[in-house]
Amino acid sequence: MSAPILSINDLQVTYHASDRQVFALQGATLKAGASETIGVVGESGSGKSTIARAALGLLPSGVAEITGGSIAINGRDVTGLRRRDWQPLRGKPIAMVFQDPLSFLNPVMRVDRQIGEAIRRHAPQRSTKDRVVDLLELVQLPASVARSYPHELSGGMRQRVLMAVALACEPSLLIADEPTTALDVTTQAEIVKLLRDIQRTLGVSVLLISHNLAVVAELCDQMYVMYAGRVVESGPADEILSHPGHPYTYGLMTAARSLRDADGRYATIAGDVPSLAERFVGCPFAARCPVAMEHCTQLAPPPTSVAGQANHVAACWHLVEGKGRDDHRDIAGAGARHEGVQA
Ligand SMILES: Nc1ncnc2c1ncn2[C@@H]1O[C@H](COP(=O)(O)OP(=O)(O)OP(=O)(O)O)[C@@H](O)[C@H]1O
Ligand SMILES: [Mg+2]
């Protein structure tokens, strides 16, 4: 069997900010194989974008340090690669679509030139004109967009242009980091549908980073749940979303399903998102976990254990100790409550 396109194993990343250290990844493991659609979910600050940046060698130099674990692309270890050696790997085999297209697109360059440059970077001999039209068609934009500047387009159209630039590189894996967050609900749905169409038409793998469980449920075959710099649960999306193995995943699902309360507030998981200023001794979720046992904070972070079908795993001491998922479900619901998130 060929190696996965992207394989991240027990990755540890620390940011050395001027006034503090942030242990942003404390053991993140993730794989993306051919023709897969993978979702990465987790609260803000859980390390989702750090994983994406690490996968493209885009961690800020002089600030971020990989202190452990490994990254491999198509079976090649790229963990310690120097910055300039990353260049040939960017775009192909892995391309990225960012949340904010305006910060990526050149404001004074027409769309056709921006797509054309991406084509030429990967295939210098190629004539770009027809290919630009093909790519615009692929992202379901009219050919007339080719002569537009980014500021003349709507947010959804810019996101499509960014996808065309990424696809111009002929990636095997497209990483989309919160591609819909800045868009209105209707446009979000269109972009999700487009990602699915692209995945099916080109057979390209998609790794979608999202806060939105409903989007992941609709689009993804596999999913990873991140908490405090770790992947705490992974496996087939439909199985996780019907039988979550980790109390955190259960809490996320409960919060996502719940309606607003009488004061118009949404449900969140009780307790604060943990500070990443320290490495965790025990389970990082223990302080917020409604089924935490005394030793959850004291023992080492729980290893991943099988939580269902063969490749559905979760990192929870309850699973290690043989208690079933249903125990979590009974008690974990107590952890989702309505608290101060304003509508
Ligand atoms: N350049 C940086 N310097 C210092 N700390 C950083 C830097 N970039 C990210 N961090 C910190 O690393 C942690 C993980 O950040 P990251 O952006 O990966 O989270 P995220 O899951 O993508 O969050 P969001 O959902 O808000 O996008 C956070 O605590 C964040 O404040
Ligand atoms: Mg992010």
XYZ file of C-alpha atoms and ligand atoms in Angstrom:
375
model
C 0.000 0.000 0.000
C 1.348 3.452 -0.834
C 2.216 5.873 1.970
C -0.402 8.457 2.989
C -0.100 11.860 1.329
C 0.263 13.430 4.766
C 1.186 11.647 7.957
C 1.593 13.615 11.180
C 2.683 11.593 14.141
C 2.647 12.750 17.792
C 3.623 16.259 16.704
C 4.707 18.766 19.363
C 4.937 22.457 18.452
C 5.835 25.310 20.800
C 5.466 29.013 19.963
C 8.042 31.214 21.669
C 6.167 34.512 21.870
C 7.945 37.549 23.361
C 6.210 37.291 26.726
C 5.235 33.612 26.926
C 5.521 30.133 25.535
C 2.538 28.377 23.995
C 2.628 24.599 23.802
C 0.261 24.626 20.845
C 0.606 20.994 19.798
C 1.221 18.446 22.530
C 0.871 15.212 20.603
C -1.187 15.519 17.430
C -1.533 12.556 15.103
C -3.330 12.689 11.757
C -3.227 10.941 8.375
C -4.604 11.898 4.977
C -4.674 9.200 2.307
C -5.657 9.359 -1.354
C -9.192 10.472 -2.284
C -10.275 11.007 1.308
C -12.336 13.790 2.838
C -11.158 14.500 6.339
C -12.541 16.912 8.905
C -10.607 18.475 11.787
C -12.785 20.022 14.507
C -12.135 21.575 17.887
C -12.652 24.802 19.801
C -10.706 27.945 19.036
C -7.064 27.626 20.068
C -6.981 23.828 19.983
C -4.182 23.821 17.398
C -6.057 23.181 14.138
C -4.333 25.880 12.098
C -0.976 24.999 13.664
C -1.320 21.485 12.226
C -2.201 22.924 8.804
C 0.748 25.321 8.869
C 3.094 22.560 9.987
C 1.928 20.363 7.083
C 3.050 23.042 4.609
C 6.218 24.187 6.377
C 4.506 27.504 7.137
C 5.094 27.699 10.889
C 6.489 31.179 11.642
C 10.260 30.884 11.661
C 12.045 32.030 14.801
C 8.760 31.761 16.728
C 7.568 28.187 16.268
C 9.648 25.173 17.198
C 8.891 21.536 16.472
C 9.989 19.844 19.684
C 8.869 16.296 18.954
C 7.041 13.945 16.628
C 7.197 13.854 12.846
C 5.633 15.015 9.588
C 5.877 12.892 6.443
C 4.651 13.722 2.941
C 4.183 10.778 0.596
C 6.343 8.741 2.959
C 9.221 11.247 3.059
C 10.137 12.649 6.481
C 9.993 16.445 6.185
C 10.040 17.289 9.898
C 13.372 19.116 9.937
C 13.250 20.475 6.393
C 14.804 23.920 5.904
C 12.474 26.671 4.776
C 13.710 26.850 1.180
C 13.435 23.083 0.772
C 9.714 23.305 1.491
C 9.091 25.407 -1.623
C 8.823 22.503 -4.108
C 6.297 20.759 -1.836
C 3.914 23.701 -1.528
C 0.980 23.559 -3.902
C 1.873 20.042 -4.942
C 1.306 17.554 -3.391
C -0.376 19.725 -0.735
C -2.165 23.024 -1.357
C -4.008 25.206 1.093
C -7.058 27.455 0.996
C -7.077 30.049 3.760
C -9.975 31.534 5.677
C -9.397 35.060 4.427
C -8.907 35.133 0.636
C -8.123 38.852 0.596
C -4.972 38.380 2.640
C -3.769 35.788 0.149
C -4.858 37.246 -3.196
C -2.880 40.114 -4.706
C -5.221 43.154 -4.737
C -3.624 44.756 -7.806
C -3.475 41.671 -10.017
C -6.332 40.371 -12.126
C -7.653 36.883 -11.372
C -6.318 35.289 -14.594
C -2.748 36.364 -13.804
C -2.938 35.037 -10.264
C -4.189 31.650 -11.430
C -1.741 31.735 -14.355
C 1.226 32.265 -12.030
C 0.227 29.230 -9.982
C -0.049 27.129 -13.173
C 3.365 28.265 -14.410
C 5.040 27.625 -11.061
C 4.235 23.953 -11.430
C 4.245 23.530 -15.217
C 6.403 26.324 -16.733
C 5.951 25.180 -20.344
C 2.220 25.066 -20.235
C -0.001 27.602 -21.991
C -2.146 29.013 -19.252
C -5.074 30.653 -21.041
C -7.270 27.585 -21.588
C -6.311 26.147 -18.245
C -7.440 29.328 -16.437
C -10.840 29.012 -18.105
C -11.017 25.309 -17.147
C -10.146 26.086 -13.535
C -12.740 28.862 -13.313
C -15.300 26.433 -14.662
C -14.208 23.832 -12.127
C -14.867 26.243 -9.262
C -18.146 27.225 -10.961
C -17.258 30.831 -11.786
C -18.064 32.543 -15.104
C -15.129 33.043 -17.482
C -15.588 36.822 -17.169
C -14.165 36.647 -13.621
C -10.736 36.139 -15.219
C -10.440 39.877 -15.930
C -11.623 40.994 -12.485
C -9.614 42.261 -9.551
C -10.257 40.581 -6.157
C -12.043 43.642 -4.699
C -14.638 43.471 -7.509
C -15.772 40.018 -6.332
C -17.980 38.860 -3.459
C -16.503 36.910 -0.523
C -17.778 33.606 -1.888
C -16.344 34.334 -5.363
C -12.952 35.206 -3.883
C -12.947 31.942 -1.958
C -13.606 30.144 -5.275
C -10.732 32.039 -6.929
C -8.486 30.937 -4.081
C -9.562 27.355 -4.705
C -8.759 27.766 -8.409
C -5.264 29.042 -7.501
C -4.775 26.048 -5.184
C -6.077 23.563 -7.787
C -3.829 25.105 -10.466
C -0.976 23.416 -8.616
C -2.614 19.993 -9.134
C -2.461 18.986 -5.470
C -3.248 15.503 -4.194
C -4.412 17.057 -0.913
C -6.254 20.335 -0.494
C -6.225 21.741 3.042
C -9.071 24.182 3.635
C -8.701 26.075 6.925
C -12.125 27.427 7.930
C -12.981 28.238 4.299
C -16.566 29.175 5.101
C -16.321 31.001 8.424
C -16.327 34.534 7.005
C -19.254 33.829 4.645
C -23.009 34.027 5.061
C -24.906 30.770 5.569
C -26.091 30.349 1.960
C -22.622 30.988 0.559
C -21.132 28.611 3.135
C -23.413 25.847 1.870
C -22.384 26.574 -1.740
C -18.694 26.387 -0.873
C -19.193 23.092 0.976
C -21.011 21.682 -2.055
C -18.210 22.917 -4.300
C -15.579 21.210 -2.137
C -17.543 17.976 -2.434
C -17.871 18.340 -6.212
C -14.142 19.027 -6.563
C -13.292 16.042 -4.396
C -15.479 13.806 -6.560
C -14.461 15.232 -9.942
C -10.714 15.348 -9.377
C -10.320 12.606 -6.762
C -8.250 15.076 -4.736
C -8.231 14.552 -0.959
C -9.687 17.347 1.133
C -8.715 18.148 4.713
C -11.318 20.526 6.054
C -10.662 22.465 9.250
C -13.895 23.722 10.740
C -15.658 24.788 13.906
C -18.842 23.533 12.346
C -19.741 19.916 13.089
C -22.677 20.024 10.653
C -20.309 20.917 7.794
C -17.962 18.100 8.730
C -20.865 15.663 9.033
C -22.026 16.570 5.546
C -18.680 16.489 3.806
C -16.241 14.209 5.563
C -15.612 10.459 5.639
C -13.026 10.619 8.414
C -12.698 13.098 11.234
C -10.267 14.214 13.922
C -11.329 15.975 17.112
C -8.688 18.256 18.618
C -8.509 19.447 22.185
C -5.694 21.487 23.711
C -3.120 20.609 21.096
C -3.950 16.933 20.913
C -6.113 14.768 18.725
C -8.437 13.223 21.304
C -10.647 11.220 18.936
C -10.465 10.068 15.323
C -12.197 7.680 12.986
C -15.103 7.454 10.510
C -17.143 10.672 10.785
C -20.540 8.946 10.749
C -19.500 6.554 13.514
C -18.010 9.313 15.709
C -21.056 11.499 15.235
C -23.402 8.657 16.154
C -21.227 7.046 18.863
C -18.681 9.524 20.197
C -15.966 7.844 22.235
C -14.619 10.919 24.039
C -16.622 13.037 26.501
C -15.280 16.170 24.778
C -16.687 15.084 21.418
C -19.973 14.365 23.093
C -19.936 17.846 24.632
C -19.191 19.457 21.254
C -22.060 17.555 19.655
C -24.486 18.458 22.411
C -23.511 22.110 22.198
C -23.870 22.076 18.388
C -27.318 20.477 18.545
C -28.788 22.654 21.240
C -30.923 25.641 20.477
C -30.516 29.023 22.082
C -31.871 29.374 25.590
C -34.490 31.925 26.718
C -31.817 34.648 26.854
C -30.750 33.914 23.294
C -27.482 32.287 24.353
C -25.981 29.222 22.702
C -24.810 26.190 24.627
C -21.104 25.687 25.050
C -19.131 23.129 26.999
C -18.868 24.146 30.635
C -15.538 25.524 31.840
C -12.789 27.417 30.073
C -10.734 26.402 27.090
C -7.446 25.449 28.752
C -4.359 27.609 28.622
C -1.577 26.107 26.551
C 1.090 27.898 28.599
C 1.966 24.546 30.185
C 2.266 20.987 29.083
C -0.471 18.829 30.532
C 0.457 16.188 33.034
C -2.823 14.290 32.827
C -5.820 14.376 30.503
C -6.199 17.982 29.257
C -10.006 17.726 29.331
C -10.189 16.455 32.926
C -10.968 19.891 34.436
C -14.109 20.220 32.276
C -15.038 16.575 31.987
C -18.303 15.518 33.629
C -17.082 11.918 33.923
C -13.527 12.635 35.105
C -12.122 10.224 37.648
C -9.708 11.210 40.363
C -6.661 9.948 38.545
C -7.518 11.616 35.192
C -5.577 14.764 36.149
C -2.717 12.847 37.697
C -1.836 10.014 35.366
C -0.117 10.664 32.060
C -2.450 11.821 29.263
C -4.523 8.797 28.253
C -3.301 6.751 25.296
C -5.630 6.271 22.354
C -7.822 3.192 22.660
C -10.249 1.566 20.301
C -13.632 3.213 20.723
C -15.705 1.391 18.141
C -14.923 0.170 14.644
C -11.298 -0.744 14.056
C -9.962 2.716 13.215
C -12.196 4.655 15.608
C -9.993 5.605 18.547
C -10.216 8.040 21.450
C -7.888 9.115 24.241
C -9.839 8.656 27.465
C -8.997 6.700 30.620
C -12.545 5.309 30.657
C -11.817 3.475 27.418
C -8.462 2.247 28.711
C -10.206 0.898 31.757
C -12.851 -0.811 29.648
C -15.856 1.329 30.413
C -18.100 1.714 27.380
C -18.958 4.772 25.391
C -22.486 4.687 26.683
C -21.221 5.603 30.147
C -19.888 8.810 28.637
C -23.114 9.526 26.918
C -25.127 9.183 30.118
C -23.026 11.540 32.130
C -21.332 13.724 29.546
C -24.553 15.549 28.779
C -24.284 17.172 32.168
C -21.220 18.975 30.845
C -22.980 20.953 28.149
C -24.782 23.888 29.646
C -25.791 27.285 28.569
C -23.279 29.927 29.407
C -22.255 33.400 28.395
C -22.073 33.233 24.601
C -24.163 36.046 23.267
C -26.249 35.627 20.174
N 2.460 32.970 16.049
C 2.026 32.617 17.260
N 2.670 33.012 18.386
C 2.236 32.644 19.613
N 1.176 31.852 19.839
C 0.499 31.416 18.764
C 0.875 31.765 17.415
N 0.004 31.180 16.550
C -0.879 30.500 17.316
N -0.587 30.632 18.631
C -1.291 30.010 19.769
O -1.285 28.611 19.563
C -2.524 28.033 19.999
C -3.133 27.250 18.840
O -3.468 28.180 17.814
P -4.156 27.739 16.437
O -4.223 28.959 15.596
O -3.445 26.555 15.876
O -5.603 27.294 16.939
P -6.932 26.998 16.093
O -7.467 25.708 16.594
O -6.645 27.112 14.641
O -7.913 28.174 16.572
P -9.049 28.943 15.721
O -10.224 27.998 15.709
O -9.325 30.156 16.557
O -8.538 29.263 14.367
C -3.378 29.197 20.484
O -3.222 29.269 21.889
C -2.763 30.405 19.812
O -2.946 31.565 20.600
Mg -7.347 28.357 13.121
